[in-house]
Short mmCIF file of C-alpha atoms in Angstrom, two decimals:
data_model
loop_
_atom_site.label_atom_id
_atom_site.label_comp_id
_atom_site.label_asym_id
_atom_site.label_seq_id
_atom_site.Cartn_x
_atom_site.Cartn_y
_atom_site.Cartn_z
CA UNK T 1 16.08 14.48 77.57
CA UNK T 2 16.58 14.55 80.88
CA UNK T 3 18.55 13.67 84.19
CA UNK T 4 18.62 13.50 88.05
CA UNK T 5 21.48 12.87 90.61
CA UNK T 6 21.17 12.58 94.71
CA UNK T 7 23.88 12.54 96.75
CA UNK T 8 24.44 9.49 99.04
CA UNK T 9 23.05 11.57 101.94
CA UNK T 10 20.12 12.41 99.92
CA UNK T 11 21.12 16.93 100.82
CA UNK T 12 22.30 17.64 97.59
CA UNK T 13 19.72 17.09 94.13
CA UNK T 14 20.89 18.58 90.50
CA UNK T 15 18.31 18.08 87.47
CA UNK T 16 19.25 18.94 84.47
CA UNK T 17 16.85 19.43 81.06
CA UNK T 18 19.17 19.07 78.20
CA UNK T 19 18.89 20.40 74.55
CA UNK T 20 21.27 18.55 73.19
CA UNK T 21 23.41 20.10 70.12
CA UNK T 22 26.71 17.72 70.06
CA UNK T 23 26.82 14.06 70.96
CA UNK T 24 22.91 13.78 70.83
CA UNK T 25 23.00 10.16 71.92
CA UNK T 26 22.34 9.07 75.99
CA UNK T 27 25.60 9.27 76.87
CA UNK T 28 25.88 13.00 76.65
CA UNK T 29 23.10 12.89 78.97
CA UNK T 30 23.56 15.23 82.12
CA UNK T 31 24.20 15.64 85.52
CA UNK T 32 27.34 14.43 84.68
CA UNK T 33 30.01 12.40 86.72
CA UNK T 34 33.87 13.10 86.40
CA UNK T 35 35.47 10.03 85.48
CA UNK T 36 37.13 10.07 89.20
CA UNK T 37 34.00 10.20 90.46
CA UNK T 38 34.67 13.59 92.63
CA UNK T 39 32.86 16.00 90.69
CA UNK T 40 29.15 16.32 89.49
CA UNK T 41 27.96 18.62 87.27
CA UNK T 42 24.79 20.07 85.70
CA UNK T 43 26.02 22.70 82.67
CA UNK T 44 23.97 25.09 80.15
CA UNK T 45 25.74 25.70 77.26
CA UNK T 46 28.90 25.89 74.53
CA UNK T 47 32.40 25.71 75.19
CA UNK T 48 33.10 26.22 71.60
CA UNK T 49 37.01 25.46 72.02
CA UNK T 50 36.47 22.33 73.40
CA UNK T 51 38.47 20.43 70.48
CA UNK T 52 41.26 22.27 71.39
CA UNK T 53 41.03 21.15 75.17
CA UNK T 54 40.61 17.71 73.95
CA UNK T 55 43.71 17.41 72.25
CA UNK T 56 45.52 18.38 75.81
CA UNK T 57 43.50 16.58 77.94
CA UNK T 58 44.77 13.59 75.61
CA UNK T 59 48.01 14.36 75.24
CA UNK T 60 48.94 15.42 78.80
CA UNK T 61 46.43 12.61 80.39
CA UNK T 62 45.70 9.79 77.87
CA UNK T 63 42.21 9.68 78.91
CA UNK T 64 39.20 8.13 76.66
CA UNK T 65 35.96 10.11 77.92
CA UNK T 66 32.91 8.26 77.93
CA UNK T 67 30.75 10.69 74.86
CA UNK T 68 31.92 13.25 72.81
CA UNK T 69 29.71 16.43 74.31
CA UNK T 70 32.22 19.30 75.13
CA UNK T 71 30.54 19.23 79.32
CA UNK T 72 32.67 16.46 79.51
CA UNK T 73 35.83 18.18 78.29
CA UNK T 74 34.73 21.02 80.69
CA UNK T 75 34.22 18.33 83.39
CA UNK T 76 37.67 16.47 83.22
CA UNK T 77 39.36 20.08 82.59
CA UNK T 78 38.55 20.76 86.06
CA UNK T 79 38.92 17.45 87.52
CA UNK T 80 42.81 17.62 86.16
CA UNK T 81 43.58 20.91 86.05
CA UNK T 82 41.17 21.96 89.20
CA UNK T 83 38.05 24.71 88.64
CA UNK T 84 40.56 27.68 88.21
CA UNK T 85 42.80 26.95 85.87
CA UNK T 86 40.06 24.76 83.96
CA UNK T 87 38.17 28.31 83.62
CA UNK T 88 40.99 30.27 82.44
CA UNK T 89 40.99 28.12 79.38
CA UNK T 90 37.87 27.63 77.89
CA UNK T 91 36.05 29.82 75.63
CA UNK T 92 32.39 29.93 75.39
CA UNK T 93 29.08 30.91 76.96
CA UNK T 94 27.72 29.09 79.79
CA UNK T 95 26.39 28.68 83.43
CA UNK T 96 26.69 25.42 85.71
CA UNK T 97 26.82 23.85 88.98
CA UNK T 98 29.31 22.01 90.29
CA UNK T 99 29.12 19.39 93.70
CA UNK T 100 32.50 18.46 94.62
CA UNK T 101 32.23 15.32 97.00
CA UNK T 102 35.09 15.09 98.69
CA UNK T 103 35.25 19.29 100.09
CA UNK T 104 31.22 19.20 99.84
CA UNK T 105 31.42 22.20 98.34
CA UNK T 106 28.74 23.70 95.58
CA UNK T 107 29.99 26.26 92.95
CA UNK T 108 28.15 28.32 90.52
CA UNK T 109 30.09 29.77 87.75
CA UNK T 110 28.68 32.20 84.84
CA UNK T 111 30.48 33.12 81.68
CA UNK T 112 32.85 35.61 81.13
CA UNK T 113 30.69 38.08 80.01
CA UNK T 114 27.14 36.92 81.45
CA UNK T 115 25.61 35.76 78.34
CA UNK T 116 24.10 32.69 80.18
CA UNK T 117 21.80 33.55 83.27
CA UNK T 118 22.15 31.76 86.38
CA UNK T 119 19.88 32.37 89.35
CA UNK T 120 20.15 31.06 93.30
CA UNK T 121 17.68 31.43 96.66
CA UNK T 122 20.15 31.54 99.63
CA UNK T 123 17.63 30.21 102.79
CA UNK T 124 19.14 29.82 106.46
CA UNK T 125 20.07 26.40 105.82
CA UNK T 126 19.88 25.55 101.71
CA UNK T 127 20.13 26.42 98.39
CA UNK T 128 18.56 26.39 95.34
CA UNK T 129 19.80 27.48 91.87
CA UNK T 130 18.69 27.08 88.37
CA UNK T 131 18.96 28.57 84.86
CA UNK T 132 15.70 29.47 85.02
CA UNK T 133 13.94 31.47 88.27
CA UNK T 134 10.63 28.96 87.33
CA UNK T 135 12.82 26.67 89.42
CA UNK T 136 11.85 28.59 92.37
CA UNK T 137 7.79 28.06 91.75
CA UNK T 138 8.65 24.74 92.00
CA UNK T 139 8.88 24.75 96.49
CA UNK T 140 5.58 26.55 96.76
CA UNK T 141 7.46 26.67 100.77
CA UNK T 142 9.46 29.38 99.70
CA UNK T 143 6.59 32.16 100.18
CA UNK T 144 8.25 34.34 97.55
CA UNK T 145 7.66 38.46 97.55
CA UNK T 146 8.72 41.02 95.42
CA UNK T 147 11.71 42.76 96.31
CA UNK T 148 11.10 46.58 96.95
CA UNK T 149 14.38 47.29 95.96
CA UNK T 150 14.97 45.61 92.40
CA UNK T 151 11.17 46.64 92.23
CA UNK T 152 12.55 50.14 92.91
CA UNK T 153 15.37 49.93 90.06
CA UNK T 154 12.80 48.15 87.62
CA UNK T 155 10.68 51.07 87.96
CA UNK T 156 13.47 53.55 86.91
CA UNK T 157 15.87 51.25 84.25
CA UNK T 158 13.15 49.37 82.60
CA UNK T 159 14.48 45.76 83.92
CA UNK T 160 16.13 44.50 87.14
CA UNK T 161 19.57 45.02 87.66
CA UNK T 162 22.23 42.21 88.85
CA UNK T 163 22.71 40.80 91.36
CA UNK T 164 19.31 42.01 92.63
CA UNK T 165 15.98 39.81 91.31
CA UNK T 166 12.61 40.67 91.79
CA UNK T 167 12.46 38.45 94.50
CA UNK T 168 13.48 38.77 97.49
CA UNK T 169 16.48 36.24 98.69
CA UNK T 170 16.80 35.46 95.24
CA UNK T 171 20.07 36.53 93.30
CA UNK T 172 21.77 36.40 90.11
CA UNK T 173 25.54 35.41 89.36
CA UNK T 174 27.34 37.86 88.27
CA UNK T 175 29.41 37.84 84.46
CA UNK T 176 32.99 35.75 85.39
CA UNK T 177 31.93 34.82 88.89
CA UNK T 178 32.20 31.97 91.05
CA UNK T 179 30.44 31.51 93.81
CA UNK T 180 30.97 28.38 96.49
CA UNK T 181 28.98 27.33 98.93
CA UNK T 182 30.28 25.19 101.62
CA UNK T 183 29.95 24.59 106.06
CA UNK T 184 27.93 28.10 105.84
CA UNK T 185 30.39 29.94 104.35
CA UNK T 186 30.14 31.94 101.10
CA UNK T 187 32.86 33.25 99.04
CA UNK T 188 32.78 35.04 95.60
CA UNK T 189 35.04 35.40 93.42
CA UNK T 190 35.63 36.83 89.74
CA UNK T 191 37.71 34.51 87.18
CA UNK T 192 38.19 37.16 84.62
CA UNK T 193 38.65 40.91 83.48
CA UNK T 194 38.75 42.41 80.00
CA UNK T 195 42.49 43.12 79.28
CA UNK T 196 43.64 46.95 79.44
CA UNK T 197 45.05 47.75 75.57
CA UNK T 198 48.95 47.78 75.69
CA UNK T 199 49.07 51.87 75.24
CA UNK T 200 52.83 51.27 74.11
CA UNK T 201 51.50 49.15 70.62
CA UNK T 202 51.42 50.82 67.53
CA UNK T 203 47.28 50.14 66.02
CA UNK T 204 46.92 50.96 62.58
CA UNK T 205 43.60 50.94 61.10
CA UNK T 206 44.05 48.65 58.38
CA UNK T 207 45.80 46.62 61.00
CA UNK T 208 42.89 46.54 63.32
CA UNK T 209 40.03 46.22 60.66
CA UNK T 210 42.41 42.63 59.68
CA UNK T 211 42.12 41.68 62.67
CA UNK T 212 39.00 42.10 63.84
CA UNK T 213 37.95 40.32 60.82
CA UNK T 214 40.67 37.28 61.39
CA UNK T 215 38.86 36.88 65.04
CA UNK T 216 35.03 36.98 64.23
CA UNK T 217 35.80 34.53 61.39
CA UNK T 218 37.19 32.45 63.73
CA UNK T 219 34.46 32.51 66.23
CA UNK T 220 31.83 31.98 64.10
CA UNK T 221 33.49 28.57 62.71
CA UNK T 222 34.03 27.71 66.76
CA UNK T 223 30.52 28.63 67.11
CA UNK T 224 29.03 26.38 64.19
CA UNK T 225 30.65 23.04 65.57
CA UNK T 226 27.28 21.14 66.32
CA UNK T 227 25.60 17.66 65.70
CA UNK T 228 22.54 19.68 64.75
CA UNK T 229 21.83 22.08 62.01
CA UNK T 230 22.72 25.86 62.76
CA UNK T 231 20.73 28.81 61.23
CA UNK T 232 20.81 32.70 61.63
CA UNK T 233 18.63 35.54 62.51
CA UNK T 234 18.82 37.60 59.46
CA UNK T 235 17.84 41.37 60.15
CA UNK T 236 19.28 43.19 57.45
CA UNK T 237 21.24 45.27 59.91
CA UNK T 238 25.35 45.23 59.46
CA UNK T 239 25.49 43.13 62.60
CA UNK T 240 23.61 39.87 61.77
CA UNK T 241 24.20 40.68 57.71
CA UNK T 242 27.99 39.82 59.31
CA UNK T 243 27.32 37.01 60.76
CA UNK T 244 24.75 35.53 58.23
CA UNK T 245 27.58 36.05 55.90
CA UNK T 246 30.60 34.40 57.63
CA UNK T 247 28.47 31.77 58.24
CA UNK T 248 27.59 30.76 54.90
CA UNK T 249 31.28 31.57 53.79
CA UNK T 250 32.11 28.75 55.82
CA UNK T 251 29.19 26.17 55.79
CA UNK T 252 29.09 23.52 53.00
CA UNK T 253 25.56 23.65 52.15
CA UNK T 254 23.17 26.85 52.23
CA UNK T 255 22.25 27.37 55.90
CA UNK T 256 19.19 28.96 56.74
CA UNK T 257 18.60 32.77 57.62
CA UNK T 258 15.42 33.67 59.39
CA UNK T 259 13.39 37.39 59.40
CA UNK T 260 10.24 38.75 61.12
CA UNK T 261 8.85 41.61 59.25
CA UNK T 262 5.66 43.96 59.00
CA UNK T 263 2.38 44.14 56.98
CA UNK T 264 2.58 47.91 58.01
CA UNK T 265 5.16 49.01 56.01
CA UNK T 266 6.67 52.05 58.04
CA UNK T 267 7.65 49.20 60.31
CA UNK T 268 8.98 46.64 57.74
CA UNK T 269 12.50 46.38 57.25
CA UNK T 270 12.58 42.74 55.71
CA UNK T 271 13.48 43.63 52.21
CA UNK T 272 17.04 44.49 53.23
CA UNK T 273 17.43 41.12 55.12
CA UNK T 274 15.89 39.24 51.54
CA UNK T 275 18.53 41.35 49.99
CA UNK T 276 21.41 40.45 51.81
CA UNK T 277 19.73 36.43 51.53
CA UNK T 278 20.14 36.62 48.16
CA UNK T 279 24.09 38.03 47.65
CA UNK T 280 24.68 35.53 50.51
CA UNK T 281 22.72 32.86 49.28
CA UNK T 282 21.05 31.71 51.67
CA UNK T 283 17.60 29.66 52.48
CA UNK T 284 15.77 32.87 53.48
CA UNK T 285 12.72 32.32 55.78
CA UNK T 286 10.63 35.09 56.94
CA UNK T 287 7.16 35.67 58.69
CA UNK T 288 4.63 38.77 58.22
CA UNK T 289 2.54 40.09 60.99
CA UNK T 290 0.59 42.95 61.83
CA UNK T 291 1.77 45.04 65.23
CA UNK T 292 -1.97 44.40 66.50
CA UNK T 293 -1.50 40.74 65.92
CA UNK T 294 1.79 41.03 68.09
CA UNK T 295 0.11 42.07 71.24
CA UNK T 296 -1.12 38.63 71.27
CA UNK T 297 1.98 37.18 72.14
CA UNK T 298 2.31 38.97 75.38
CA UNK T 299 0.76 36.34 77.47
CA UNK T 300 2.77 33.91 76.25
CA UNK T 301 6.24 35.93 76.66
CA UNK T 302 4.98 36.86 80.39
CA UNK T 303 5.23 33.01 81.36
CA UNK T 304 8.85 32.34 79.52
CA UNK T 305 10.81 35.71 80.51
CA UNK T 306 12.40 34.95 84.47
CA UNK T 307 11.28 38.70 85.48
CA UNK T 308 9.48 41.76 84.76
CA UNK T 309 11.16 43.52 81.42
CA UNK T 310 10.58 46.55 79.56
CA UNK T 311 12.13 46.02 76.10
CA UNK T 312 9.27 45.84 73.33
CA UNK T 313 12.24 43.63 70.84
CA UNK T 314 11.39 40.71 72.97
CA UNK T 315 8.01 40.32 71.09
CA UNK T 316 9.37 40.18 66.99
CA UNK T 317 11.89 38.19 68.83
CA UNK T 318 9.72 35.43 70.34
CA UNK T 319 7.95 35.11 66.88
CA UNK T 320 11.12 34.91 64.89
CA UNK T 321 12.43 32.40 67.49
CA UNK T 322 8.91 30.20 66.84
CA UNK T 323 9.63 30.59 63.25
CA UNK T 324 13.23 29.29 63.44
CA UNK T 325 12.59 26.80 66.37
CA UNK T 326 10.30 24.71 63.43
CA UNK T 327 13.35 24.49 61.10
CA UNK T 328 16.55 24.28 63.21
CA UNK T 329 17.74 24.09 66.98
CA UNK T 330 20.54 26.28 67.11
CA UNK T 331 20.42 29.97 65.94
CA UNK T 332 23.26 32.96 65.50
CA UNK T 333 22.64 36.75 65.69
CA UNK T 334 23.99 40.16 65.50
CA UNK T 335 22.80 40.93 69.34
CA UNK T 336 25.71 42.71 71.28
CA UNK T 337 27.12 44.32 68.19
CA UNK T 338 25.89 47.67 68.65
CA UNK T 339 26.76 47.55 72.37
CA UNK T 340 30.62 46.61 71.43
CA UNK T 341 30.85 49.31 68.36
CA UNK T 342 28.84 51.82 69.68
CA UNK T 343 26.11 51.55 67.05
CA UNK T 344 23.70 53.57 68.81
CA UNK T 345 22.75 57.29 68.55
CA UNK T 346 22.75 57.74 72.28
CA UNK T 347 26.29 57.14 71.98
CA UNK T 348 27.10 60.49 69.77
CA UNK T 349 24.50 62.64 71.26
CA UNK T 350 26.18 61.82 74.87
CA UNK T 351 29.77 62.97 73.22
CA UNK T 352 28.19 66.23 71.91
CA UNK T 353 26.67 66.60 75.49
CA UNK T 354 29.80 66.21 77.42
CA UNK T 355 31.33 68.81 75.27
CA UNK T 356 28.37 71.36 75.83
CA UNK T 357 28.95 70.58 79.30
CA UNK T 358 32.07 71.56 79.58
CA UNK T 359 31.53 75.17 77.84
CA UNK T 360 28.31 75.39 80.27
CA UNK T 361 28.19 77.54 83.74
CA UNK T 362 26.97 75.10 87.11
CA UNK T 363 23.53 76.74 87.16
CA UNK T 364 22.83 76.56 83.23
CA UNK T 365 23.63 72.86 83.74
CA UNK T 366 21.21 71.95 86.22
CA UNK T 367 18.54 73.02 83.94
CA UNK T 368 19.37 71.30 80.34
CA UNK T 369 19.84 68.25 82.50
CA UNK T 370 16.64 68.45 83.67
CA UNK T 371 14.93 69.05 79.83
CA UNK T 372 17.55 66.09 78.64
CA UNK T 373 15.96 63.60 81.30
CA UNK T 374 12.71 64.83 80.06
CA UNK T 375 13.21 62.82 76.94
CA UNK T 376 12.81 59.30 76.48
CA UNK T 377 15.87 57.07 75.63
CA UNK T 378 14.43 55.52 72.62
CA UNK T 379 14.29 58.92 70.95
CA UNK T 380 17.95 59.23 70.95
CA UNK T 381 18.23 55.93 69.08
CA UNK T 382 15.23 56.90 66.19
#
């Protein structure tokens, strides 16, 4: 479905295009109102402790909320508690705008760790955000042009680094920030920083492996609360084998896994995903294509992805997502895994090359850095 609110003064407009997942009935409907009418709010995604929140908002407030989506938990948190502290308790991934009435004042906020983009176009005298940068084709007055600079950076990294976009004028939110606009003033802030270890604990490894395990249980249960069926990417890879796993472990009926793989079979990597289907048990739905086949995706992906972006994953990706997208409207996966456990190659090879570099004379170094740029990332990672 979908919503619209105008201020009084007809300067400030929030749309919102919802997918809904829990409370899929009119009321969860967005932009949404606090129930002391101060704040509005237009919010994309899961705050997948909102249960929890609940209970206190309850118990501290005796409120009854008007639908059972977890925006308006977020939305009363932060009419109660104020924006802050609201943010310091809830867990999940998500970007949103907020309109507070009565300081006229706009926030956008981004998740912790940036899993949920949120873009904005800062003019002379407005604003205009969205969760999407399409949003900006919609005011053909804008005159967009390509930013030399993130055009600069995509030319060297492979995609356009934050806060930059490939427009110009045009920015991203960063992971954990806030950003509030109000009488011309800007001010940016950042809600949250990853902990520093207590050095003075004693980790065992058992210990730690428990643990570990205890938490991503945990999360994936927090992360199956819905109103709509969930399923799973299914790789074959430890990552989303994990995940498919847990998630079965803890659904009632057989929840559905999903796989792209290859007619070419140096490429195809599905049997190990049908493998771990079957242990798991699982509803295990997979898709064959040929790589020429895939190049005629491209056009498609061109019009959904916000900016240029030089990772070829995106295209078994987009056809796994069209596979899964016909069966269920929620889906988990393994991405980030290798990034938190250091599950690439690159990762190794850069250890053994710090040590080299430390046994290496100033001139000798200038020259193996020159041969290691030479070689293409991806090579480190075959």
């Amino acid at each position: 479905s979908e919503g619209f609110w105008v201020s009084s003064n007809q300067r400030i407009f929030l749309g919102h295009k919802r997918l809904s997942i829990i409370d899929l009935s009119k009321n969860g409907d967005q932009p949404m109102i606090s129930s002391c009418g101060r704040y509005v709010i237009t919010f994309n995604g899961e705050i997948y402790n909102f249960r929890d929140l609940l209970k206190e908002l309850k118990a501290n407030f005796n409120i009854n909320l008007q639908n059972k989506t977890d925006t308006i938990v977020l939305l009363e948190l932060i009419s109660k508690f104020g924006l802050e502290k609201a943010l310091k308790k809830v867990e999940g991934m998500f970007a949103f705008g907020l309109w507070d009435k009565k300081d006229e004042k706009l926030f956008l906020v981004r998740d912790r760790f940036g899993e949920k983009p949120l873009f904005y176009y800062k003019g002379e005298n407005f604003i205009i955000f969205g969760s999407e940068m399409s949003v900006f084709r919609l005011f053909p007055k804008l005159n967009l042009e390509i930013c030399k600079e993130a055009s600069f950076y995509y030319s060297m990294l492979g995609y356009v680094p934050a806060p930059l976009c490939i427009y110009q004028n045009t920015f991203k939110v960063m992971p954990a920030e806030v950003i509030s606009f109000g009488n011309k003033i800007t001010k940016k802030n950042i809600y949250y920083q990853i902990p520093k270890p207590e050095l003075n604990k004693e980790f065992s490894y058992e210990k730690c492996k428990k643990e570990l395990l205890n938490t991503f249980e945990e999360s994936i249960k927090k992360m199956m609360i819905a109103d709509v069926e969930i399923g799973c990417f299914l790789s074959g890879g430890i990552d989303s084998s994990l995940v498919a796993l847990l998630m079965q472990k803890n659904s009632k009926k057989k929840i559905k896994t999903f796989n792209v793989g290859f007619n070419e079979s140096e490429y195809d990597e599905s049997k190990f995903a049908k493998s771990v289907a079957e242990k798991i048990g699982s509803h295990h739905h997979d898709i064959k294509v040929n790589v020429d086949d895939m190049l005629g995706h491209i056009e498609n992906i061109a019009n959904i992805v916000n900016e240029p972006f030089s990772d070829s994953s995106i295209i078994p990706t987009f056809i796994i997502s069209k596979l899964a997208a016909s069966k269920v409207k929620v889906v988990l996966s393994g991405d980030g895994g290798d990034e938190i456990f250091m599950g690439y190659n690159r990762y190794s090879f850069a250890k053994k090359i710090s040590k080299l570099k430390e046994k290496t004379p100033n001139i000798l170094r200038q020259f193996i850095g020159q041969g290691i740029r030479l070689v293409p990332s991806r090579l480190y990672d075959s």
